[in-house]
Structure formats: C-alpha cells, structure tokens
mmCIF file of N, CA and C in Angstrom:
data_model
loop_
_atom_site.group_PDB
_atom_site.id
_atom_site.type_symbol
_atom_site.label_atom_id
_atom_site.label_comp_id
_atom_site.label_asym_id
_atom_site.label_seq_id
_atom_site.Cartn_x
_atom_site.Cartn_y
_atom_site.Cartn_z
ATOM 1 N N MET L 1 -0.975 14.438 5.294
ATOM 2 C CA MET L 1 -1.641 14.119 3.619
ATOM 3 C C MET L 1 -2.627 14.583 3.516
ATOM 4 N N ASP L 2 -2.477 15.825 1.560
ATOM 5 C CA ASP L 2 -3.780 16.149 1.962
ATOM 6 C C ASP L 2 -4.560 16.120 0.940
ATOM 7 N N GLU L 3 -6.281 16.533 0.513
ATOM 8 C CA GLU L 3 -6.730 15.943 -1.232
ATOM 9 C C GLU L 3 -6.122 15.452 -2.220
ATOM 10 N N ARG L 4 -5.121 16.195 -2.816
ATOM 11 C CA ARG L 4 -4.957 15.977 -4.008
ATOM 12 C C ARG L 4 -3.942 14.407 -3.915
ATOM 13 N N GLN L 5 -2.497 14.395 -2.957
ATOM 14 C CA GLN L 5 -1.830 13.394 -3.379
ATOM 15 C C GLN L 5 -2.988 11.706 -2.180
ATOM 16 N N ALA L 6 -4.500 11.815 -1.738
ATOM 17 C CA ALA L 6 -4.932 11.136 -0.962
ATOM 18 C C ALA L 6 -5.529 10.925 -2.732
ATOM 19 N N LEU L 7 -6.572 11.644 -3.696
ATOM 20 C CA LEU L 7 -6.759 11.234 -4.555
ATOM 21 C C LEU L 7 -5.720 10.657 -5.140
ATOM 22 N N ALA L 8 -4.729 11.067 -5.836
ATOM 23 C CA ALA L 8 -3.686 10.240 -6.515
ATOM 24 C C ALA L 8 -3.349 9.035 -6.378
ATOM 25 N N ALA L 9 -3.520 8.751 -4.823
ATOM 26 C CA ALA L 9 -3.055 7.459 -4.477
ATOM 27 C C ALA L 9 -4.083 6.599 -4.689
ATOM 28 N N PHE L 10 -5.530 7.582 -4.569
ATOM 29 C CA PHE L 10 -6.519 5.959 -4.273
ATOM 30 C C PHE L 10 -7.040 6.148 -6.556
ATOM 31 N N ALA L 11 -6.318 7.113 -7.006
ATOM 32 C CA ALA L 11 -6.277 7.017 -8.424
ATOM 33 C C ALA L 11 -5.674 5.543 -8.543
ATOM 34 N N ALA L 12 -4.249 5.246 -8.358
ATOM 35 C CA ALA L 12 -3.559 5.044 -8.408
ATOM 36 C C ALA L 12 -4.122 3.007 -8.506
ATOM 37 N N MET L 13 -4.130 2.838 -7.290
ATOM 38 C CA MET L 13 -4.599 1.780 -6.746
ATOM 39 C C MET L 13 -6.035 1.548 -6.883
ATOM 40 N N ALA L 14 -7.112 2.098 -8.217
ATOM 41 C CA ALA L 14 -8.334 1.929 -8.847
ATOM 42 C C ALA L 14 -7.958 0.537 -9.707
ATOM 43 N N GLN L 15 -7.184 0.306 -9.348
ATOM 44 C CA GLN L 15 -6.923 -0.967 -10.667
ATOM 45 C C GLN L 15 -7.052 -2.573 -9.969
ATOM 46 N N GLU L 16 -6.711 -3.625 -10.570
ATOM 47 C CA GLU L 16 -7.373 -4.815 -9.686
ATOM 48 C C GLU L 16 -5.724 -4.631 -9.129
ATOM 49 N N HIS L 17 -5.281 -4.855 -11.265
ATOM 50 C CA HIS L 17 -3.469 -5.599 -11.099
ATOM 51 C C HIS L 17 -2.851 -4.793 -9.292
ATOM 52 N N ARG L 18 -2.215 -3.105 -10.198
ATOM 53 C CA ARG L 18 -2.195 -2.372 -9.260
ATOM 54 C C ARG L 18 -2.726 -2.015 -7.575
ATOM 55 N N LEU L 19 -4.177 -2.758 -6.587
ATOM 56 C CA LEU L 19 -4.385 -2.701 -5.458
ATOM 57 C C LEU L 19 -3.852 -3.748 -4.997
ATOM 58 N N ARG L 20 -3.737 -5.429 -6.346
ATOM 59 C CA ARG L 20 -2.513 -6.602 -5.168
ATOM 60 C C ARG L 20 -1.075 -6.111 -5.096
ATOM 61 N N ILE L 21 -0.661 -5.640 -6.431
ATOM 62 C CA ILE L 21 0.620 -5.350 -5.653
ATOM 63 C C ILE L 21 0.972 -4.167 -4.808
ATOM 64 N N VAL L 22 0.263 -3.331 -4.485
ATOM 65 C CA VAL L 22 0.361 -2.806 -2.931
ATOM 66 C C VAL L 22 -0.090 -3.385 -2.158
ATOM 67 N N ARG L 23 -0.483 -5.341 -2.060
ATOM 68 C CA ARG L 23 -1.344 -5.635 -0.896
ATOM 69 C C ARG L 23 -0.021 -6.580 -0.644
ATOM 70 N N HIS L 24 -0.094 -7.024 -1.483
ATOM 71 C CA HIS L 24 1.509 -7.624 -1.588
ATOM 72 C C HIS L 24 2.994 -7.527 -0.835
ATOM 73 N N LEU L 25 3.703 -5.994 -1.832
ATOM 74 C CA LEU L 25 4.209 -5.527 -1.104
ATOM 75 C C LEU L 25 4.033 -4.957 0.287
ATOM 76 N N VAL L 26 3.015 -4.366 1.048
ATOM 77 C CA VAL L 26 2.819 -4.414 2.409
ATOM 78 C C VAL L 26 2.928 -6.095 2.901
ATOM 79 N N THR L 27 2.219 -6.922 2.884
ATOM 80 C CA THR L 27 2.681 -8.243 2.942
ATOM 81 C C THR L 27 4.473 -8.403 3.203
ATOM 82 N N ALA L 28 4.939 -8.202 2.168
ATOM 83 C CA ALA L 28 6.294 -8.981 1.903
ATOM 84 C C ALA L 28 7.012 -7.737 3.411
ATOM 85 N N GLY L 29 6.662 -6.596 3.980
ATOM 86 C CA GLY L 29 7.274 -5.766 4.612
ATOM 87 C C GLY L 29 8.211 -4.701 3.974
ATOM 88 N N PRO L 30 8.983 -4.071 4.705
ATOM 89 C CA PRO L 30 10.868 -3.440 4.578
ATOM 90 C C PRO L 30 11.131 -3.866 3.364
ATOM 91 N N ASP L 31 12.130 -5.747 3.639
ATOM 92 C CA ASP L 31 12.217 -5.907 2.579
ATOM 93 C C ASP L 31 11.922 -5.930 1.582
ATOM 94 N N GLY L 32 10.168 -5.846 0.589
ATOM 95 C CA GLY L 32 9.830 -5.673 -0.075
ATOM 96 C C GLY L 32 10.348 -6.487 -1.337
ATOM 97 N N LEU L 33 9.711 -6.833 -2.408
ATOM 98 C CA LEU L 33 9.614 -7.995 -3.214
ATOM 99 C C LEU L 33 10.616 -7.480 -4.102
ATOM 100 N N ALA L 34 11.025 -8.040 -5.363
ATOM 101 C CA ALA L 34 11.962 -8.088 -6.659
ATOM 102 C C ALA L 34 11.582 -8.394 -7.296
ATOM 103 N N ALA L 35 10.979 -8.016 -8.625
ATOM 104 C CA ALA L 35 9.851 -7.733 -9.773
ATOM 105 C C ALA L 35 9.895 -9.015 -10.261
ATOM 106 N N GLY L 36 10.036 -9.998 -10.492
ATOM 107 C CA GLY L 36 9.823 -11.435 -10.912
ATOM 108 C C GLY L 36 9.097 -12.458 -9.998
ATOM 109 N N VAL L 37 9.471 -11.876 -8.985
ATOM 110 C CA VAL L 37 9.321 -12.151 -7.904
ATOM 111 C C VAL L 37 7.134 -11.758 -7.924
ATOM 112 N N LEU L 38 7.283 -10.223 -7.808
ATOM 113 C CA LEU L 38 5.582 -9.668 -8.061
ATOM 114 C C LEU L 38 5.364 -9.985 -9.275
ATOM 115 N N ALA L 39 5.842 -9.676 -10.270
ATOM 116 C CA ALA L 39 4.852 -9.953 -11.468
ATOM 117 C C ALA L 39 4.556 -11.558 -11.182
ATOM 118 N N ASN L 40 5.035 -12.289 -10.799
ATOM 119 C CA ASN L 40 3.827 -13.890 -10.664
ATOM 120 C C ASN L 40 3.260 -13.761 -9.292
ATOM 121 N N ALA L 41 3.783 -13.605 -8.137
ATOM 122 C CA ALA L 41 2.749 -13.062 -7.775
ATOM 123 C C ALA L 41 1.090 -12.495 -7.726
ATOM 124 N N VAL L 42 1.365 -11.686 -8.824
ATOM 125 C CA VAL L 42 0.084 -11.042 -9.217
ATOM 126 C C VAL L 42 -0.587 -11.278 -10.351
ATOM 127 N N GLU L 43 0.662 -11.806 -11.422
ATOM 128 C CA GLU L 43 0.354 -12.688 -12.308
ATOM 129 C C GLU L 43 -0.120 -11.986 -13.656
ATOM 130 N N VAL L 44 0.713 -11.250 -13.673
ATOM 131 C CA VAL L 44 0.627 -9.900 -15.099
ATOM 132 C C VAL L 44 2.447 -10.118 -15.334
ATOM 133 N N SER L 45 2.490 -9.798 -16.726
ATOM 134 C CA SER L 45 3.363 -10.031 -17.793
ATOM 135 C C SER L 45 4.489 -9.061 -16.603
ATOM 136 N N THR L 46 5.893 -9.114 -16.361
ATOM 137 C CA THR L 46 6.957 -8.072 -16.981
ATOM 138 C C THR L 46 6.890 -6.770 -17.737
ATOM 139 N N SER L 47 6.487 -6.528 -18.456
ATOM 140 C CA SER L 47 6.273 -5.600 -18.361
ATOM 141 C C SER L 47 4.795 -4.740 -18.409
ATOM 142 N N ASN L 48 4.262 -5.587 -18.252
ATOM 143 C CA ASN L 48 3.073 -5.142 -17.925
ATOM 144 C C ASN L 48 3.184 -4.703 -16.226
ATOM 145 N N LEU L 49 3.614 -5.065 -15.598
ATOM 146 C CA LEU L 49 4.006 -5.033 -13.977
ATOM 147 C C LEU L 49 4.763 -3.263 -13.782
ATOM 148 N N SER L 50 5.332 -3.158 -14.633
ATOM 149 C CA SER L 50 6.513 -2.117 -14.936
ATOM 150 C C SER L 50 5.479 -0.966 -14.777
ATOM 151 N N PHE L 51 4.818 -1.356 -15.993
ATOM 152 C CA PHE L 51 3.779 -0.177 -16.317
ATOM 153 C C PHE L 51 3.063 0.248 -15.019
ATOM 154 N N HIS L 52 1.977 -0.843 -13.238
ATOM 155 C CA HIS L 52 1.446 -0.752 -12.963
ATOM 156 C C HIS L 52 2.712 0.331 -12.125
ATOM 157 N N LEU L 53 3.824 -0.676 -11.728
ATOM 158 C CA LEU L 53 5.147 0.042 -10.781
ATOM 159 C C LEU L 53 4.646 1.484 -10.857
ATOM 160 N N LYS L 54 4.760 2.032 -12.237
ATOM 161 C CA LYS L 54 5.551 3.344 -12.864
ATOM 162 C C LYS L 54 4.238 3.502 -12.080
ATOM 163 N N GLU L 55 2.862 3.965 -11.453
ATOM 164 C CA GLU L 55 1.914 4.566 -11.312
ATOM 165 C C GLU L 55 1.506 4.334 -9.800
ATOM 166 N N LEU L 56 2.263 3.540 -9.445
ATOM 167 C CA LEU L 56 2.849 3.333 -8.375
ATOM 168 C C LEU L 56 3.817 4.259 -7.310
ATOM 169 N N ASP L 57 4.280 4.454 -8.080
ATOM 170 C CA ASP L 57 5.601 5.099 -8.076
ATOM 171 C C ASP L 57 4.842 6.344 -8.265
ATOM 172 N N HIS L 58 4.268 7.261 -9.097
ATOM 173 C CA HIS L 58 4.410 8.339 -9.017
ATOM 174 C C HIS L 58 3.284 9.141 -8.137
ATOM 175 N N ALA L 59 2.344 7.992 -7.379
ATOM 176 C CA ALA L 59 1.699 8.039 -5.828
ATOM 177 C C ALA L 59 2.339 8.157 -5.370
ATOM 178 N N GLY L 60 3.341 7.428 -5.211
ATOM 179 C CA GLY L 60 4.428 7.712 -3.892
ATOM 180 C C GLY L 60 4.070 6.850 -2.759
ATOM 181 N N LEU L 61 3.572 5.343 -3.155
ATOM 182 C CA LEU L 61 2.956 4.884 -2.339
ATOM 183 C C LEU L 61 3.680 3.141 -2.488
ATOM 184 N N ILE L 62 5.057 3.239 -3.613
ATOM 185 C CA ILE L 62 5.851 2.504 -3.241
ATOM 186 C C ILE L 62 7.153 3.226 -3.811
ATOM 187 N N GLN L 63 8.122 2.839 -3.887
ATOM 188 C CA GLN L 63 9.477 2.345 -3.771
ATOM 189 C C GLN L 63 10.433 1.700 -4.759
ATOM 190 N N SER L 64 11.686 1.773 -5.080
ATOM 191 C CA SER L 64 12.411 0.697 -5.661
ATOM 192 C C SER L 64 13.800 0.853 -5.055
ATOM 193 N N ARG L 65 14.262 -0.179 -5.749
ATOM 194 C CA ARG L 65 15.738 -0.133 -5.005
ATOM 195 C C ARG L 65 16.689 -1.244 -5.959
ATOM 196 N N ARG L 66 18.104 -1.225 -6.641
ATOM 197 C CA ARG L 66 18.920 -2.178 -6.793
ATOM 198 C C ARG L 66 19.060 -2.647 -5.894
ATOM 199 N N GLU L 67 19.417 -4.340 -6.515
ATOM 200 C CA GLU L 67 20.221 -4.664 -4.951
ATOM 201 C C GLU L 67 21.426 -6.505 -6.562
ATOM 202 N N GLY L 68 22.365 -5.518 -7.504
ATOM 203 C CA GLY L 68 22.740 -6.142 -7.527
ATOM 204 C C GLY L 68 22.236 -6.242 -9.073
ATOM 205 N N ARG L 69 20.931 -7.191 -9.590
ATOM 206 C CA ARG L 69 21.229 -7.473 -11.054
ATOM 207 C C ARG L 69 19.229 -6.842 -11.146
ATOM 208 N N SER L 70 18.436 -7.261 -9.478
ATOM 209 C CA SER L 70 17.646 -6.770 -9.421
ATOM 210 C C SER L 70 16.874 -5.640 -8.906
ATOM 211 N N ILE L 71 15.373 -5.713 -9.415
ATOM 212 C CA ILE L 71 14.743 -4.348 -8.471
ATOM 213 C C ILE L 71 14.265 -4.466 -7.670
ATOM 214 N N ILE L 72 13.785 -3.961 -6.438
ATOM 215 C CA ILE L 72 13.396 -4.280 -5.976
ATOM 216 C C ILE L 72 12.787 -3.493 -5.573
ATOM 217 N N TYR L 73 11.424 -4.193 -5.205
ATOM 218 C CA TYR L 73 10.498 -2.611 -5.061
ATOM 219 C C TYR L 73 9.610 -3.438 -3.380
ATOM 220 N N SER L 74 8.741 -2.380 -2.840
ATOM 221 C CA SER L 74 8.586 -2.549 -1.301
ATOM 222 C C SER L 74 7.709 -0.838 -1.635
ATOM 223 N N ALA L 75 6.942 -1.139 -0.103
ATOM 224 C CA ALA L 75 5.603 -0.369 -0.047
ATOM 225 C C ALA L 75 5.932 0.719 0.736
ATOM 226 N N VAL L 76 6.011 1.705 0.854
ATOM 227 C CA VAL L 76 5.807 3.280 1.344
ATOM 228 C C VAL L 76 5.297 3.241 2.147
ATOM 229 N N TYR L 77 5.510 3.253 3.338
ATOM 230 C CA TYR L 77 5.072 2.687 4.824
ATOM 231 C C TYR L 77 3.919 4.003 5.515
ATOM 232 N N PRO L 78 5.162 4.952 5.436
ATOM 233 C CA PRO L 78 4.396 6.403 5.950
ATOM 234 C C PRO L 78 3.576 7.100 4.441
ATOM 235 N N ALA L 79 4.087 7.040 3.350
ATOM 236 C CA ALA L 79 2.705 7.401 2.474
ATOM 237 C C ALA L 79 1.424 6.302 3.137
ATOM 238 N N LEU L 80 0.832 5.128 2.638
ATOM 239 C CA LEU L 80 0.017 4.208 3.159
ATOM 240 C C LEU L 80 -0.623 5.012 4.779
ATOM 241 N N SER L 81 0.026 5.107 5.681
ATOM 242 C CA SER L 81 0.039 5.454 6.826
ATOM 243 C C SER L 81 -1.345 6.909 6.842
ATOM 244 N N GLY L 82 -0.374 7.710 5.870
ATOM 245 C CA GLY L 82 -1.306 8.647 5.580
ATOM 246 C C GLY L 82 -2.175 8.509 5.302
ATOM 247 N N LEU L 83 -2.221 7.878 4.407
ATOM 248 C CA LEU L 83 -3.613 7.678 3.784
ATOM 249 C C LEU L 83 -4.369 7.198 4.517
ATOM 250 N N ILE L 84 -3.656 6.336 4.823
ATOM 251 C CA ILE L 84 -4.903 5.133 6.750
ATOM 252 C C ILE L 84 -5.673 6.773 7.491
ATOM 253 N N ALA L 85 -4.868 7.811 7.794
ATOM 254 C CA ALA L 85 -4.629 9.503 8.215
ATOM 255 C C ALA L 85 -5.783 9.888 7.706
ATOM 256 N N PHE L 86 -5.588 10.115 6.904
ATOM 257 C CA PHE L 86 -6.636 11.309 5.560
ATOM 258 C C PHE L 86 -7.947 10.667 5.757
ATOM 259 N N LEU L 87 -8.553 9.073 5.964
ATOM 260 C CA LEU L 87 -9.616 8.768 5.729
ATOM 261 C C LEU L 87 -10.543 9.138 7.293
ATOM 262 N N MET L 88 -9.699 8.934 8.627
ATOM 263 C CA MET L 88 -9.889 8.596 9.566
ATOM 264 C C MET L 88 -9.946 9.715 10.447
ATOM 265 N N ARG L 89 -9.236 11.030 9.442
ATOM 266 C CA ARG L 89 -9.511 12.287 10.587
ATOM 267 C C ARG L 89 -10.583 13.030 11.083
ATOM 268 N N ASP L 90 -10.744 12.922 12.219
ATOM 269 C CA ASP L 90 -11.611 13.755 12.544
ATOM 270 C C ASP L 90 -12.971 12.807 11.911
ATOM 271 N N CYS L 91 -13.253 11.166 12.473
ATOM 272 C CA CYS L 91 -14.182 10.329 12.134
ATOM 273 C C CYS L 91 -15.295 10.189 12.970
ATOM 274 N N CYS L 92 -14.604 10.449 14.267
ATOM 275 C CA CYS L 92 -15.374 9.747 15.499
ATOM 276 C C CYS L 92 -15.827 11.155 15.787
ATOM 277 N N GLN L 93 -15.260 12.556 16.008
ATOM 278 C CA GLN L 93 -16.137 14.011 16.457
ATOM 279 C C GLN L 93 -17.216 13.390 17.687
ATOM 280 N N GLY L 94 -15.987 13.391 18.276
ATOM 281 C CA GLY L 94 -16.693 12.638 19.719
ATOM 282 C C GLY L 94 -17.693 11.696 20.637
ATOM 283 N N ARG L 95 -17.168 10.714 18.772
ATOM 284 C CA ARG L 95 -18.092 9.685 19.595
ATOM 285 C C ARG L 95 -17.212 8.165 19.303
ATOM 286 N N PRO L 96 -15.789 7.869 19.894
ATOM 287 C CA PRO L 96 -15.473 6.831 19.764
ATOM 288 C C PRO L 96 -15.261 6.023 18.905
ATOM 289 N N GLU L 97 -16.962 5.673 19.631
ATOM 290 C CA GLU L 97 -17.668 3.828 18.805
ATOM 291 C C GLU L 97 -17.273 4.151 17.951
ATOM 292 N N VAL L 98 -17.418 5.176 16.869
ATOM 293 C CA VAL L 98 -17.993 5.038 15.720
ATOM 294 C C VAL L 98 -16.493 5.110 14.847
ATOM 295 N N CYS L 99 -15.694 5.063 14.903
ATOM 296 C CA CYS L 99 -14.201 4.240 14.483
ATOM 297 C C CYS L 99 -13.462 3.304 15.491
ATOM 298 N N ALA L 100 -13.710 3.126 16.530
ATOM 299 C CA ALA L 100 -13.598 1.560 16.744
ATOM 300 C C ALA L 100 -14.251 0.065 16.639
ATOM 301 N N PRO L 101 -14.525 0.295 15.614
ATOM 302 C CA PRO L 101 -13.899 -1.243 14.819
ATOM 303 C C PRO L 101 -13.213 -1.223 13.670
ATOM 304 N N ALA L 102 -12.508 -0.051 13.006
ATOM 305 C CA ALA L 102 -11.611 0.165 12.235
ATOM 306 C C ALA L 102 -10.407 0.252 13.081
ATOM 307 N N VAL L 103 -10.676 1.035 14.128
ATOM 308 C CA VAL L 103 -8.656 1.142 15.264
ATOM 309 C C VAL L 103 -9.109 -0.398 15.106
ATOM 310 N N ALA L 104 -9.474 -0.712 15.946
ATOM 311 C CA ALA L 104 -9.678 -2.729 16.115
ATOM 312 C C ALA L 104 -8.631 -3.607 14.643
ATOM 313 N N ALA L 105 -9.539 -3.112 13.719
ATOM 314 C CA ALA L 105 -9.010 -4.077 12.633
ATOM 315 C C ALA L 105 -7.678 -3.712 12.915
ATOM 316 N N LEU L 106 -6.765 -2.181 12.752
ATOM 317 C CA LEU L 106 -5.905 -2.025 12.881
ATOM 318 C C LEU L 106 -4.737 -2.748 13.853
ATOM 319 N N SER L 107 -5.760 -2.944 14.575
ATOM 320 C CA SER L 107 -4.672 -3.085 15.746
ATOM 321 C C SER L 107 -4.221 -4.323 15.545
ATOM 322 N N ALA L 108 -5.464 -4.900 14.853
ATOM 323 C CA ALA L 108 -5.244 -6.316 14.735
ATOM 324 C C ALA L 108 -4.024 -7.124 13.894
ATOM 325 N N CYS L 109 -4.345 -6.406 12.141
ATOM 326 C CA CYS L 109 -3.274 -7.061 12.085
ATOM 327 C C CYS L 109 -1.829 -6.456 11.995
ATOM 328 N N CYS L 110 -1.733 -5.696 12.581
ATOM 329 C CA CYS L 110 -0.626 -5.296 14.350
ATOM 330 C C CYS L 110 0.306 -5.699 14.931
ATOM 331 N N THR L 111 -0.633 -6.891 15.231
ATOM 332 C CA THR L 111 0.155 -7.376 16.503
ATOM 333 C C THR L 111 0.838 -8.732 16.196
ATOM 334 N N PRO L 112 1.658 -8.173 17.198
ATOM 335 C CA PRO L 112 3.365 -9.492 16.846
ATOM 336 C C PRO L 112 2.625 -10.942 17.039
ATOM 337 N N ALA L 113 2.685 -11.840 16.540
ATOM 338 C CA ALA L 113 2.539 -13.180 16.011
ATOM 339 C C ALA L 113 2.373 -13.929 17.847
ATOM 340 N N GLY L 114 1.691 -14.145 18.483
ATOM 341 C CA GLY L 114 1.548 -14.948 19.074
ATOM 342 C C GLY L 114 1.432 -13.827 20.796
ATOM 343 N N GLU L 115 0.804 -13.143 19.928
ATOM 344 C CA GLU L 115 -0.293 -11.774 21.225
ATOM 345 C C GLU L 115 -1.772 -11.350 20.828
ATOM 346 N N THR L 116 -2.484 -10.988 21.950
ATOM 347 C CA THR L 116 -3.367 -10.311 21.693
ATOM 348 C C THR L 116 -3.686 -9.171 21.241
ATOM 349 N N ALA L 117 -4.345 -8.535 20.382
ATOM 350 C CA ALA L 117 -4.928 -7.400 20.379
ATOM 351 C C ALA L 117 -5.681 -6.565 21.916
ATOM 352 N N HIS L 118 -5.527 -4.852 21.834
ATOM 353 C CA HIS L 118 -6.559 -4.876 23.003
ATOM 354 C C HIS L 118 -7.081 -3.820 21.829
ATOM 355 N N ALA L 119 -8.129 -3.130 22.001
ATOM 356 C CA ALA L 119 -8.319 -2.637 21.296
ATOM 357 C C ALA L 119 -9.506 -1.174 22.881
#
C-alpha cells in the first residue's frame, strides 16, 4: 500500500458510520453481511448505507457480491492488512519493544478460541 491508497482508506473511514461498517464487516468474517442486516447493525437507513458503502468500496476496503436477491458486503482483508502494514512499516527501527504492544494486540485478536496468544 502506498501513501495515496492509505490516505483514501483513512478518508473513507473518517466518518462514524463508515468506521462502524468496516468494524462490523471485519467481525462478520469472509461471509460478510447482507445490506439490510448491515444497515440495522450500524443504525442507518438503507439509502444512507448505500452512500457510505460506495465510499468504502471506492477506497478498496469492502467488496460486494450478489446472492439471490441480496447483496452481501464483506471486508477486503488484504487492503486492511496493507493499511496496518503501512502504518507499522519500520516502526521499531531496531527496537522491537516499540512495536511489541501492537504486535501483541494483533496476535490476540487473531488467536483461535480456546488458545492463548504468545507474543
């Protein structure tokens, strides 16, 4: 991810409903959520949701697919990972203790249920 892409991603998420949308989609996993379910979860009308989804899609943070009569939205995990990597690139500059809290936080969120993260 380059600086231009990072700026577009941050600009897209710099609004409370859009940030909530991304967080709900990340939590939903690769299966994603139907538009109606997502609208209820973030407490916006479906027309307002469409506006926010368009912004997130243009930034490359979400994607959609049709399943029957529903449109399912999901997070684009490589783009989100790229954004995190962009922020953390060269963060420790030879001092791993600087990045240790961020690495531990990411490890903890990605640990399967019942296992303990080792950072």
